[in-house]
Amino acid sequence: MRINKITGVNPKFIKIDLKDTLATHSVFNEHKDASGVIHFVAHKAVGEAVDQPLKYYKNNFYSLLNTLEAQSKNGINNFIFSSSSATLYGIPDILLITEKNETQRPFSPYGNTKKVAEEILDDLIRSNKAFSAISLRYFNSIGAHESGEIGEPPNGIPNNLMPYITQTAVGIREKLMIYVNDYPTKDGTPIRDYIHIVDLAKAHVIAVERLLNKDQETALEFFNLGTGIGYSVLDVINAFEAVTNSKLNYEITGRRDGDVPQFYAATDLTKEKLGWTVQKGLDEIVSSSWNWEQNLRNETQ
Ligand code: WQD
């Protein structure tokens, strides 16, 4: 198993659909001794969520509600939630987003599932004083483990930028479509805060320790997981071309529904309270993604 190759540990794996209430309760009934839950489950493509909102509300809420209900019933009272960034913060008036900026309705149903989920956690915590949660608001997590053993193999055609770039570079996709060059940014392409998945993963370890050590200042806390640096789509493409010493085939096309022009994270709170800082830059993000894509192709050949 890939996790074992990297860590020497073989975690127990149980495959169920968390939308299935009975199956979810059954797993938690059998694991009452668990100290907590890290809940990663969600559909996450912004454009698809605009086209198919009910699919997103059903999947993201059913799985969340079943988990919260089953774990609470079994006295498992620690919860880490994978939340989202500007998809949750709406179309920001300002670019630098602090944890206090969620004033507008999220721009996509996906973002709305994350916002309402945080409200559900707040309500649960008010009703159950033993329950504690940390909501980690991811910015654009990309990259792969440096070993090339673990990364994201997208189902079908990728929705996200980085896998689309690497699949285009290996020839699976003909060209990358850039959604669009008329945004009010330095080069007209949208700006995002791209964070290496390994940096993001490490923040979860710190958050788990914070919950288990009861170091929280409030029972529900929110932290941005971003680098604080914004890169445009063209910045990412340039970094990819430099790291791989190749030219990427791309074309500028129309806007994608649900896209926000630009944002990046305020990281002060996360640094101060979690003591977490980003260690990896855009070059490492891009080279690890490329390494992962090449390994995947070698395996499937
Ligand atoms: C990045 C940029 C596109 C594809 C993601 C997740 C979402 C959330 C935040 C956690 C955008 C442009 C993309 C392509 C392009 N994560 N793009 N051509 O939309 O910011 O959202 O991060 O909650 O779940 O999906 O990321 O990678 O799709 O897009 O031009 O083929 O690349 O317009 O500016 P996004 P993305």
mmCIF file of C-alpha atoms and ligand atoms in Angstrom:
data_model
loop_
_atom_site.group_PDB
_atom_site.id
_atom_site.type_symbol
_atom_site.label_atom_id
_atom_site.label_comp_id
_atom_site.label_asym_id
_atom_site.label_seq_id
_atom_site.Cartn_x
_atom_site.Cartn_y
_atom_site.Cartn_z
ATOM 1 C CA MET A 1 0.000 0.000 0.000
ATOM 2 C CA ARG A 2 1.228 3.500 -0.893
ATOM 3 C CA ILE A 3 0.702 4.994 2.578
ATOM 4 C CA ASN A 4 2.739 2.168 4.051
ATOM 5 C CA LYS A 5 5.615 2.811 1.622
ATOM 6 C CA ILE A 6 5.874 6.395 2.878
ATOM 7 C CA THR A 7 5.009 6.046 6.568
ATOM 8 C CA GLY A 8 5.507 2.375 7.423
ATOM 9 C CA VAL A 9 1.927 2.332 8.727
ATOM 10 C CA ASN A 10 -1.012 0.364 7.318
ATOM 11 C CA PRO A 11 -4.160 2.264 8.284
ATOM 12 C CA LYS A 12 -7.394 0.293 8.469
ATOM 13 C CA PHE A 13 -9.571 1.105 5.464
ATOM 14 C CA ILE A 14 -13.350 0.609 5.441
ATOM 15 C CA LYS A 15 -15.175 1.549 2.255
ATOM 16 C CA ILE A 16 -18.731 2.838 2.723
ATOM 17 C CA ASP A 17 -20.970 5.514 1.246
ATOM 18 C CA LEU A 18 -21.408 8.134 3.970
ATOM 19 C CA LYS A 19 -24.772 9.017 2.433
ATOM 20 C CA ASP A 20 -25.885 5.613 3.702
ATOM 21 C CA THR A 21 -27.135 6.317 7.236
ATOM 22 C CA LEU A 22 -27.193 2.712 8.431
ATOM 23 C CA ALA A 23 -23.706 1.931 7.131
ATOM 24 C CA THR A 24 -22.291 5.099 8.685
ATOM 25 C CA HIS A 25 -23.837 4.371 12.080
ATOM 26 C CA SER A 26 -22.615 0.806 11.920
ATOM 27 C CA VAL A 27 -18.977 1.914 11.386
ATOM 28 C CA PHE A 28 -19.087 4.382 14.260
ATOM 29 C CA ASN A 29 -20.835 1.859 16.532
ATOM 30 C CA GLU A 30 -17.881 -0.461 15.934
ATOM 31 C CA HIS A 31 -15.285 2.274 16.541
ATOM 32 C CA LYS A 32 -16.491 4.036 19.662
ATOM 33 C CA ASP A 33 -12.890 4.310 20.840
ATOM 34 C CA ALA A 34 -11.974 6.708 17.999
ATOM 35 C CA SER A 35 -10.656 10.013 19.328
ATOM 36 C CA GLY A 36 -11.984 12.094 16.474
ATOM 37 C CA VAL A 37 -12.908 12.499 12.811
ATOM 38 C CA ILE A 38 -11.234 14.317 9.927
ATOM 39 C CA HIS A 39 -14.007 14.826 7.397
ATOM 40 C CA PHE A 40 -12.665 15.266 3.855
ATOM 41 C CA VAL A 41 -15.779 14.102 2.022
ATOM 42 C CA ALA A 42 -17.290 16.377 -0.621
ATOM 43 C CA HIS A 43 -17.928 16.959 -4.265
ATOM 44 C CA LYS A 44 -15.697 19.934 -4.998
ATOM 45 C CA ALA A 45 -15.865 21.210 -8.571
ATOM 46 C CA VAL A 46 -17.102 24.800 -8.633
ATOM 47 C CA GLY A 47 -18.398 24.781 -12.240
ATOM 48 C CA GLU A 48 -20.158 21.426 -11.894
ATOM 49 C CA ALA A 49 -21.817 22.624 -8.681
ATOM 50 C CA VAL A 50 -23.386 25.549 -10.548
ATOM 51 C CA ASP A 51 -24.832 23.121 -13.136
ATOM 52 C CA GLN A 52 -25.880 20.426 -10.639
ATOM 53 C CA PRO A 53 -26.580 22.107 -7.279
ATOM 54 C CA LEU A 54 -28.761 19.306 -5.896
ATOM 55 C CA LYS A 55 -26.020 16.729 -6.474
ATOM 56 C CA TYR A 56 -23.734 18.924 -4.372
ATOM 57 C CA TYR A 57 -26.205 19.662 -1.591
ATOM 58 C CA LYS A 58 -27.201 15.999 -1.358
ATOM 59 C CA ASN A 59 -23.711 14.540 -1.299
ATOM 60 C CA ASN A 60 -22.039 17.145 0.884
ATOM 61 C CA PHE A 61 -24.853 17.439 3.435
ATOM 62 C CA TYR A 62 -25.989 13.801 3.693
ATOM 63 C CA SER A 63 -22.423 12.644 4.283
ATOM 64 C CA LEU A 64 -21.774 15.392 6.824
ATOM 65 C CA LEU A 65 -25.023 14.915 8.746
ATOM 66 C CA ASN A 66 -24.684 11.129 8.902
ATOM 67 C CA THR A 67 -21.116 11.449 10.176
ATOM 68 C CA LEU A 68 -21.926 14.068 12.804
ATOM 69 C CA GLU A 69 -24.949 12.147 14.019
ATOM 70 C CA ALA A 70 -23.186 8.783 14.199
ATOM 71 C CA GLN A 71 -20.048 10.090 15.883
ATOM 72 C CA SER A 72 -21.949 12.223 18.438
ATOM 73 C CA LYS A 73 -24.151 9.277 19.329
ATOM 74 C CA ASN A 74 -21.004 7.302 20.112
ATOM 75 C CA GLY A 75 -19.354 10.064 22.149
ATOM 76 C CA ILE A 76 -16.713 10.872 19.511
ATOM 77 C CA ASN A 77 -16.560 14.614 20.009
ATOM 78 C CA ASN A 78 -13.591 15.918 18.006
ATOM 79 C CA PHE A 79 -14.067 16.993 14.405
ATOM 80 C CA ILE A 80 -11.833 18.522 11.743
ATOM 81 C CA PHE A 81 -13.710 19.881 8.736
ATOM 82 C CA SER A 82 -12.341 20.457 5.222
ATOM 83 C CA SER A 83 -13.807 23.831 4.452
ATOM 84 C CA SER A 84 -13.171 26.164 1.574
ATOM 85 C CA SER A 85 -11.810 29.574 0.810
ATOM 86 C CA ALA A 86 -13.174 32.151 -1.597
ATOM 87 C CA THR A 87 -15.797 29.748 -2.813
ATOM 88 C CA LEU A 88 -17.088 30.246 0.729
ATOM 89 C CA TYR A 89 -16.222 33.897 1.126
ATOM 90 C CA GLY A 90 -18.300 34.954 -1.914
ATOM 91 C CA ILE A 91 -16.923 37.440 -4.436
ATOM 92 C CA PRO A 92 -14.610 39.314 -2.111
ATOM 93 C CA ASP A 93 -14.462 43.116 -2.159
ATOM 94 C CA ILE A 94 -10.869 42.813 -1.037
ATOM 95 C CA LEU A 95 -8.265 40.378 -2.229
ATOM 96 C CA LEU A 96 -6.613 39.429 1.033
ATOM 97 C CA ILE A 97 -9.070 37.251 2.887
ATOM 98 C CA THR A 98 -9.104 36.940 6.654
ATOM 99 C CA GLU A 99 -11.192 34.464 8.600
ATOM 100 C CA LYS A 100 -13.650 37.301 9.361
ATOM 101 C CA ASN A 101 -14.478 38.069 5.720
ATOM 102 C CA GLU A 102 -17.404 35.762 5.094
ATOM 103 C CA THR A 103 -19.952 38.503 4.609
ATOM 104 C CA GLN A 104 -21.452 37.588 1.259
ATOM 105 C CA ARG A 105 -23.356 34.615 -0.039
ATOM 106 C CA PRO A 106 -20.927 32.105 -1.567
ATOM 107 C CA PHE A 107 -20.735 32.411 -5.322
ATOM 108 C CA SER A 108 -21.328 28.706 -5.993
ATOM 109 C CA PRO A 109 -23.498 25.959 -4.479
ATOM 110 C CA TYR A 110 -20.256 24.158 -3.623
ATOM 111 C CA GLY A 111 -19.097 27.123 -1.523
ATOM 112 C CA ASN A 112 -22.548 27.324 0.026
ATOM 113 C CA THR A 113 -22.339 23.693 1.191
ATOM 114 C CA LYS A 114 -19.162 24.616 3.041
ATOM 115 C CA LYS A 115 -20.644 27.773 4.578
ATOM 116 C CA VAL A 116 -23.814 26.016 5.756
ATOM 117 C CA ALA A 117 -21.727 23.090 7.046
ATOM 118 C CA GLU A 118 -19.834 25.505 9.290
ATOM 119 C CA GLU A 119 -23.185 26.831 10.543
ATOM 120 C CA ILE A 120 -24.320 23.264 11.236
ATOM 121 C CA LEU A 121 -21.159 22.711 13.292
ATOM 122 C CA ASP A 122 -21.847 25.913 15.202
ATOM 123 C CA ASP A 123 -25.397 24.776 16.017
ATOM 124 C CA LEU A 124 -24.209 21.315 17.028
ATOM 125 C CA ILE A 125 -21.590 22.760 19.358
ATOM 126 C CA ARG A 126 -24.176 25.024 21.005
ATOM 127 C CA SER A 127 -26.342 21.973 21.700
ATOM 128 C CA ASN A 128 -23.520 19.613 22.737
ATOM 129 C CA LYS A 129 -20.958 21.251 24.997
ATOM 130 C CA ALA A 130 -18.625 18.221 24.722
ATOM 131 C CA PHE A 131 -18.244 18.646 20.947
ATOM 132 C CA SER A 132 -15.273 20.574 19.469
ATOM 133 C CA ALA A 133 -14.399 21.322 15.865
ATOM 134 C CA ILE A 134 -11.800 23.041 13.749
ATOM 135 C CA SER A 135 -12.780 24.170 10.274
ATOM 136 C CA LEU A 136 -9.791 24.386 7.948
ATOM 137 C CA ARG A 137 -10.495 26.675 5.010
ATOM 138 C CA TYR A 138 -8.471 25.377 2.107
ATOM 139 C CA PHE A 139 -7.278 27.666 -0.602
ATOM 140 C CA ASN A 140 -6.183 25.928 -3.830
ATOM 141 C CA SER A 141 -4.469 22.765 -2.678
ATOM 142 C CA ILE A 142 -2.421 21.157 -5.433
ATOM 143 C CA GLY A 143 0.771 19.143 -5.821
ATOM 144 C CA ALA A 144 1.544 15.599 -4.715
ATOM 145 C CA HIS A 145 3.753 13.776 -2.243
ATOM 146 C CA GLU A 146 7.412 14.126 -3.228
ATOM 147 C CA SER A 147 7.760 10.331 -3.513
ATOM 148 C CA GLY A 148 5.264 10.346 -6.389
ATOM 149 C CA GLU A 149 3.307 7.635 -4.521
ATOM 150 C CA ILE A 150 0.312 9.762 -3.506
ATOM 151 C CA GLY A 151 -1.484 12.415 -5.523
ATOM 152 C CA GLU A 152 -4.867 13.051 -7.046
ATOM 153 C CA PRO A 153 -5.917 10.941 -10.043
ATOM 154 C CA PRO A 154 -8.956 12.895 -11.300
ATOM 155 C CA ASN A 155 -12.046 10.937 -12.332
ATOM 156 C CA GLY A 156 -12.424 11.502 -16.072
ATOM 157 C CA ILE A 157 -11.734 14.971 -17.431
ATOM 158 C CA PRO A 158 -10.138 17.116 -14.713
ATOM 159 C CA ASN A 159 -11.997 20.215 -13.540
ATOM 160 C CA ASN A 160 -9.027 21.734 -11.765
ATOM 161 C CA LEU A 161 -6.114 23.601 -13.270
ATOM 162 C CA MET A 162 -3.074 21.563 -12.232
ATOM 163 C CA PRO A 163 -4.210 18.078 -13.338
ATOM 164 C CA TYR A 164 -5.425 19.628 -16.591
ATOM 165 C CA ILE A 165 -1.972 21.121 -17.164
ATOM 166 C CA THR A 166 -0.137 17.854 -16.436
ATOM 167 C CA GLN A 167 -2.557 15.781 -18.527
ATOM 168 C CA THR A 168 -2.106 18.215 -21.425
ATOM 169 C CA ALA A 169 1.665 17.980 -21.076
ATOM 170 C CA VAL A 170 1.596 14.171 -21.287
ATOM 171 C CA GLY A 171 -0.752 14.330 -24.294
ATOM 172 C CA ILE A 172 -3.990 13.006 -22.732
ATOM 173 C CA ARG A 173 -5.653 16.387 -23.331
ATOM 174 C CA GLU A 174 -5.076 18.327 -26.522
ATOM 175 C CA LYS A 175 -4.845 21.754 -24.887
ATOM 176 C CA LEU A 176 -5.622 23.652 -21.718
ATOM 177 C CA MET A 177 -8.491 26.129 -21.985
ATOM 178 C CA ILE A 178 -7.746 29.215 -19.893
ATOM 179 C CA TYR A 179 -10.916 30.748 -18.478
ATOM 180 C CA VAL A 180 -10.304 33.943 -19.453
ATOM 181 C CA ASN A 181 -7.948 36.891 -19.851
ATOM 182 C CA ASP A 182 -10.230 39.865 -19.185
ATOM 183 C CA TYR A 183 -10.269 39.787 -15.380
ATOM 184 C CA PRO A 184 -8.966 42.882 -13.592
ATOM 185 C CA THR A 185 -5.672 41.186 -12.710
ATOM 186 C CA LYS A 186 -2.083 41.829 -13.798
ATOM 187 C CA ASP A 187 -2.327 39.530 -16.856
ATOM 188 C CA GLY A 188 -6.125 39.148 -17.104
ATOM 189 C CA THR A 189 -6.186 35.583 -15.757
ATOM 190 C CA PRO A 190 -7.660 34.743 -12.332
ATOM 191 C CA ILE A 191 -5.455 34.775 -9.244
ATOM 192 C CA ARG A 192 -5.497 32.026 -6.633
ATOM 193 C CA ASP A 193 -3.519 31.038 -3.566
ATOM 194 C CA TYR A 194 -1.971 27.656 -4.465
ATOM 195 C CA ILE A 195 -0.845 25.614 -1.482
ATOM 196 C CA HIS A 196 1.196 22.406 -1.574
ATOM 197 C CA ILE A 197 -0.875 19.425 -0.457
ATOM 198 C CA VAL A 198 1.879 18.269 1.924
ATOM 199 C CA ASP A 199 1.888 21.651 3.708
ATOM 200 C CA LEU A 200 -1.891 21.402 3.887
ATOM 201 C CA ALA A 201 -1.733 17.856 5.287
ATOM 202 C CA LYS A 202 0.704 18.940 8.004
ATOM 203 C CA ALA A 203 -1.756 21.586 9.184
ATOM 204 C CA HIS A 204 -4.245 18.770 9.859
ATOM 205 C CA VAL A 205 -1.795 17.026 12.169
ATOM 206 C CA ILE A 206 -1.376 20.259 14.137
ATOM 207 C CA ALA A 207 -5.144 20.800 14.231
ATOM 208 C CA VAL A 208 -5.741 17.264 15.521
ATOM 209 C CA GLU A 209 -3.202 17.840 18.303
ATOM 210 C CA ARG A 210 -4.882 21.131 19.169
ATOM 211 C CA LEU A 211 -8.234 19.362 19.530
ATOM 212 C CA LEU A 212 -6.903 16.399 21.509
ATOM 213 C CA ASN A 213 -4.831 18.631 23.824
ATOM 214 C CA LYS A 214 -7.873 20.885 24.321
ATOM 215 C CA ASP A 215 -5.815 23.910 23.292
ATOM 216 C CA GLN A 216 -8.731 25.615 21.523
ATOM 217 C CA GLU A 217 -9.819 29.094 22.483
ATOM 218 C CA THR A 218 -13.393 28.433 21.366
ATOM 219 C CA ALA A 219 -15.159 25.127 20.684
ATOM 220 C CA LEU A 220 -15.385 25.969 16.974
ATOM 221 C CA GLU A 221 -12.359 27.550 15.328
ATOM 222 C CA PHE A 222 -11.672 28.558 11.714
ATOM 223 C CA PHE A 223 -8.275 28.726 10.061
ATOM 224 C CA ASN A 224 -7.225 29.667 6.540
ATOM 225 C CA LEU A 225 -4.833 27.222 4.901
ATOM 226 C CA GLY A 226 -3.128 29.229 2.202
ATOM 227 C CA THR A 227 0.280 30.716 1.508
ATOM 228 C CA GLY A 228 -0.707 34.384 1.478
ATOM 229 C CA ILE A 229 0.628 34.694 -2.092
ATOM 230 C CA GLY A 230 -1.557 34.978 -5.175
ATOM 231 C CA TYR A 231 -0.534 33.538 -8.538
ATOM 232 C CA SER A 232 -2.356 33.959 -11.846
ATOM 233 C CA VAL A 233 -3.134 31.065 -14.175
ATOM 234 C CA LEU A 234 -0.338 32.298 -16.458
ATOM 235 C CA ASP A 235 2.079 32.367 -13.490
ATOM 236 C CA VAL A 236 1.316 28.680 -12.890
ATOM 237 C CA ILE A 237 1.764 27.845 -16.570
ATOM 238 C CA ASN A 238 5.065 29.746 -16.693
ATOM 239 C CA ALA A 239 6.306 27.919 -13.588
ATOM 240 C CA PHE A 240 5.281 24.605 -15.158
ATOM 241 C CA GLU A 241 7.066 25.408 -18.420
ATOM 242 C CA ALA A 242 10.206 26.458 -16.533
ATOM 243 C CA VAL A 243 10.291 23.378 -14.288
ATOM 244 C CA THR A 244 9.592 20.926 -17.128
ATOM 245 C CA ASN A 245 11.523 22.846 -19.780
ATOM 246 C CA SER A 246 8.606 22.433 -22.191
ATOM 247 C CA LYS A 247 5.863 24.481 -23.865
ATOM 248 C CA LEU A 248 2.260 23.906 -22.855
ATOM 249 C CA ASN A 249 -0.479 23.997 -25.471
ATOM 250 C CA TYR A 250 -3.217 26.370 -24.300
ATOM 251 C CA GLU A 251 -5.954 28.659 -25.575
ATOM 252 C CA ILE A 252 -7.880 31.521 -23.985
ATOM 253 C CA THR A 253 -11.603 30.854 -23.788
ATOM 254 C CA GLY A 254 -14.756 32.220 -22.067
ATOM 255 C CA ARG A 255 -15.452 32.501 -18.356
ATOM 256 C CA ARG A 256 -16.385 29.509 -16.238
ATOM 257 C CA ASP A 257 -19.530 29.817 -14.099
ATOM 258 C CA GLY A 258 -18.782 30.162 -10.399
ATOM 259 C CA ASP A 259 -15.215 31.447 -10.889
ATOM 260 C CA VAL A 260 -14.073 34.307 -8.658
ATOM 261 C CA PRO A 261 -11.510 36.715 -10.204
ATOM 262 C CA GLN A 262 -8.885 36.775 -7.471
ATOM 263 C CA PHE A 263 -8.136 36.081 -3.841
ATOM 264 C CA TYR A 264 -5.455 34.855 -1.506
ATOM 265 C CA ALA A 265 -5.285 34.002 2.165
ATOM 266 C CA ALA A 266 -4.518 36.061 5.214
ATOM 267 C CA THR A 267 -2.369 33.626 7.174
ATOM 268 C CA ASP A 268 -1.690 35.586 10.391
ATOM 269 C CA LEU A 269 -4.253 33.764 12.519
ATOM 270 C CA THR A 270 -3.125 30.327 11.349
ATOM 271 C CA LYS A 271 0.523 31.167 11.998
ATOM 272 C CA GLU A 272 -0.195 32.637 15.423
ATOM 273 C CA LYS A 273 -2.632 30.056 16.785
ATOM 274 C CA LEU A 274 -1.592 26.856 14.990
ATOM 275 C CA GLY A 275 2.085 27.743 14.692
ATOM 276 C CA TRP A 276 1.893 26.503 11.110
ATOM 277 C CA THR A 277 3.747 27.992 8.167
ATOM 278 C CA VAL A 278 4.064 27.014 4.550
ATOM 279 C CA GLN A 279 7.348 25.376 3.568
ATOM 280 C CA LYS A 280 6.907 24.691 -0.134
ATOM 281 C CA GLY A 281 6.702 27.166 -3.010
ATOM 282 C CA LEU A 282 5.143 27.135 -6.480
ATOM 283 C CA ASP A 283 8.119 25.384 -8.116
ATOM 284 C CA GLU A 284 7.878 22.446 -5.704
ATOM 285 C CA ILE A 285 4.112 22.329 -6.185
ATOM 286 C CA VAL A 286 4.492 22.161 -9.943
ATOM 287 C CA SER A 287 7.400 19.692 -9.980
ATOM 288 C CA SER A 288 5.645 17.314 -7.531
ATOM 289 C CA SER A 289 2.487 17.407 -9.697
ATOM 290 C CA TRP A 290 4.554 16.615 -12.760
ATOM 291 C CA ASN A 291 6.399 13.794 -10.995
ATOM 292 C CA TRP A 292 3.045 12.332 -9.905
ATOM 293 C CA GLU A 293 1.548 12.540 -13.399
ATOM 294 C CA GLN A 294 4.564 10.810 -14.930
ATOM 295 C CA ASN A 295 4.460 8.039 -12.317
ATOM 296 C CA LEU A 296 0.753 7.540 -13.025
ATOM 297 C CA ARG A 297 1.434 7.172 -16.748
ATOM 298 C CA ASN A 298 4.258 4.689 -16.105
ATOM 299 C CA GLU A 299 1.932 2.622 -13.926
ATOM 300 C CA THR A 300 -0.898 2.557 -16.470
ATOM 301 C CA GLN A 301 1.341 1.658 -19.426
HETATM 302 C C1 WQD B 1 -7.957 27.503 -10.702
HETATM 303 C C2 WQD B 1 -7.875 28.585 -11.724
HETATM 304 C C3 WQD B 1 -9.777 28.734 -13.212
HETATM 305 C C4 WQD B 1 -9.164 24.832 -15.080
HETATM 306 C C5 WQD B 1 -10.593 24.914 -6.310
HETATM 307 C C6 WQD B 1 -11.422 23.747 -5.901
HETATM 308 C C7 WQD B 1 -12.380 24.134 -4.862
HETATM 309 C C8 WQD B 1 -11.737 24.929 -3.725
HETATM 310 C C9 WQD B 1 -10.801 25.968 -4.187
HETATM 311 C C10 WQD B 1 -11.355 23.822 -1.657
HETATM 312 C C11 WQD B 1 -9.215 29.296 -11.902
HETATM 313 C C12 WQD B 1 -8.519 28.340 -13.962
HETATM 314 C C13 WQD B 1 -9.007 25.954 -14.289
HETATM 315 C C14 WQD B 1 -8.968 24.946 -16.489
HETATM 316 C C15 WQD B 1 -8.492 27.298 -16.190
HETATM 317 N N1 WQD B 1 -10.984 24.081 -2.865
HETATM 318 N N2 WQD B 1 -8.692 27.163 -14.817
HETATM 319 N N3 WQD B 1 -8.647 26.182 -16.969
HETATM 320 O O1 WQD B 1 -11.934 26.928 -9.117
HETATM 321 O O2 WQD B 1 -10.156 28.008 -7.718
HETATM 322 O O3 WQD B 1 -11.384 25.888 -6.975
HETATM 323 O O4 WQD B 1 -9.952 25.472 -5.177
HETATM 324 O O5 WQD B 1 -12.393 24.117 -1.245
HETATM 325 O O6 WQD B 1 -12.939 22.982 -4.404
HETATM 326 O O7 WQD B 1 -12.104 23.204 -7.016
HETATM 327 O O8 WQD B 1 -9.649 25.805 -8.751
HETATM 328 O O9 WQD B 1 -8.098 24.507 -10.152
HETATM 329 O O10 WQD B 1 -10.509 24.661 -10.844
HETATM 330 O O11 WQD B 1 -9.064 26.682 -10.998
HETATM 331 O O12 WQD B 1 -8.212 28.385 -16.687
HETATM 332 O O13 WQD B 1 -9.113 23.979 -17.242
HETATM 333 O O14 WQD B 1 -7.566 27.990 -12.987
HETATM 334 O O15 WQD B 1 -10.507 29.693 -13.918
HETATM 335 O O16 WQD B 1 -8.924 30.636 -12.053
HETATM 336 P P1 WQD B 1 -10.818 26.755 -8.197
HETATM 337 P P2 WQD B 1 -9.330 25.312 -10.208
#
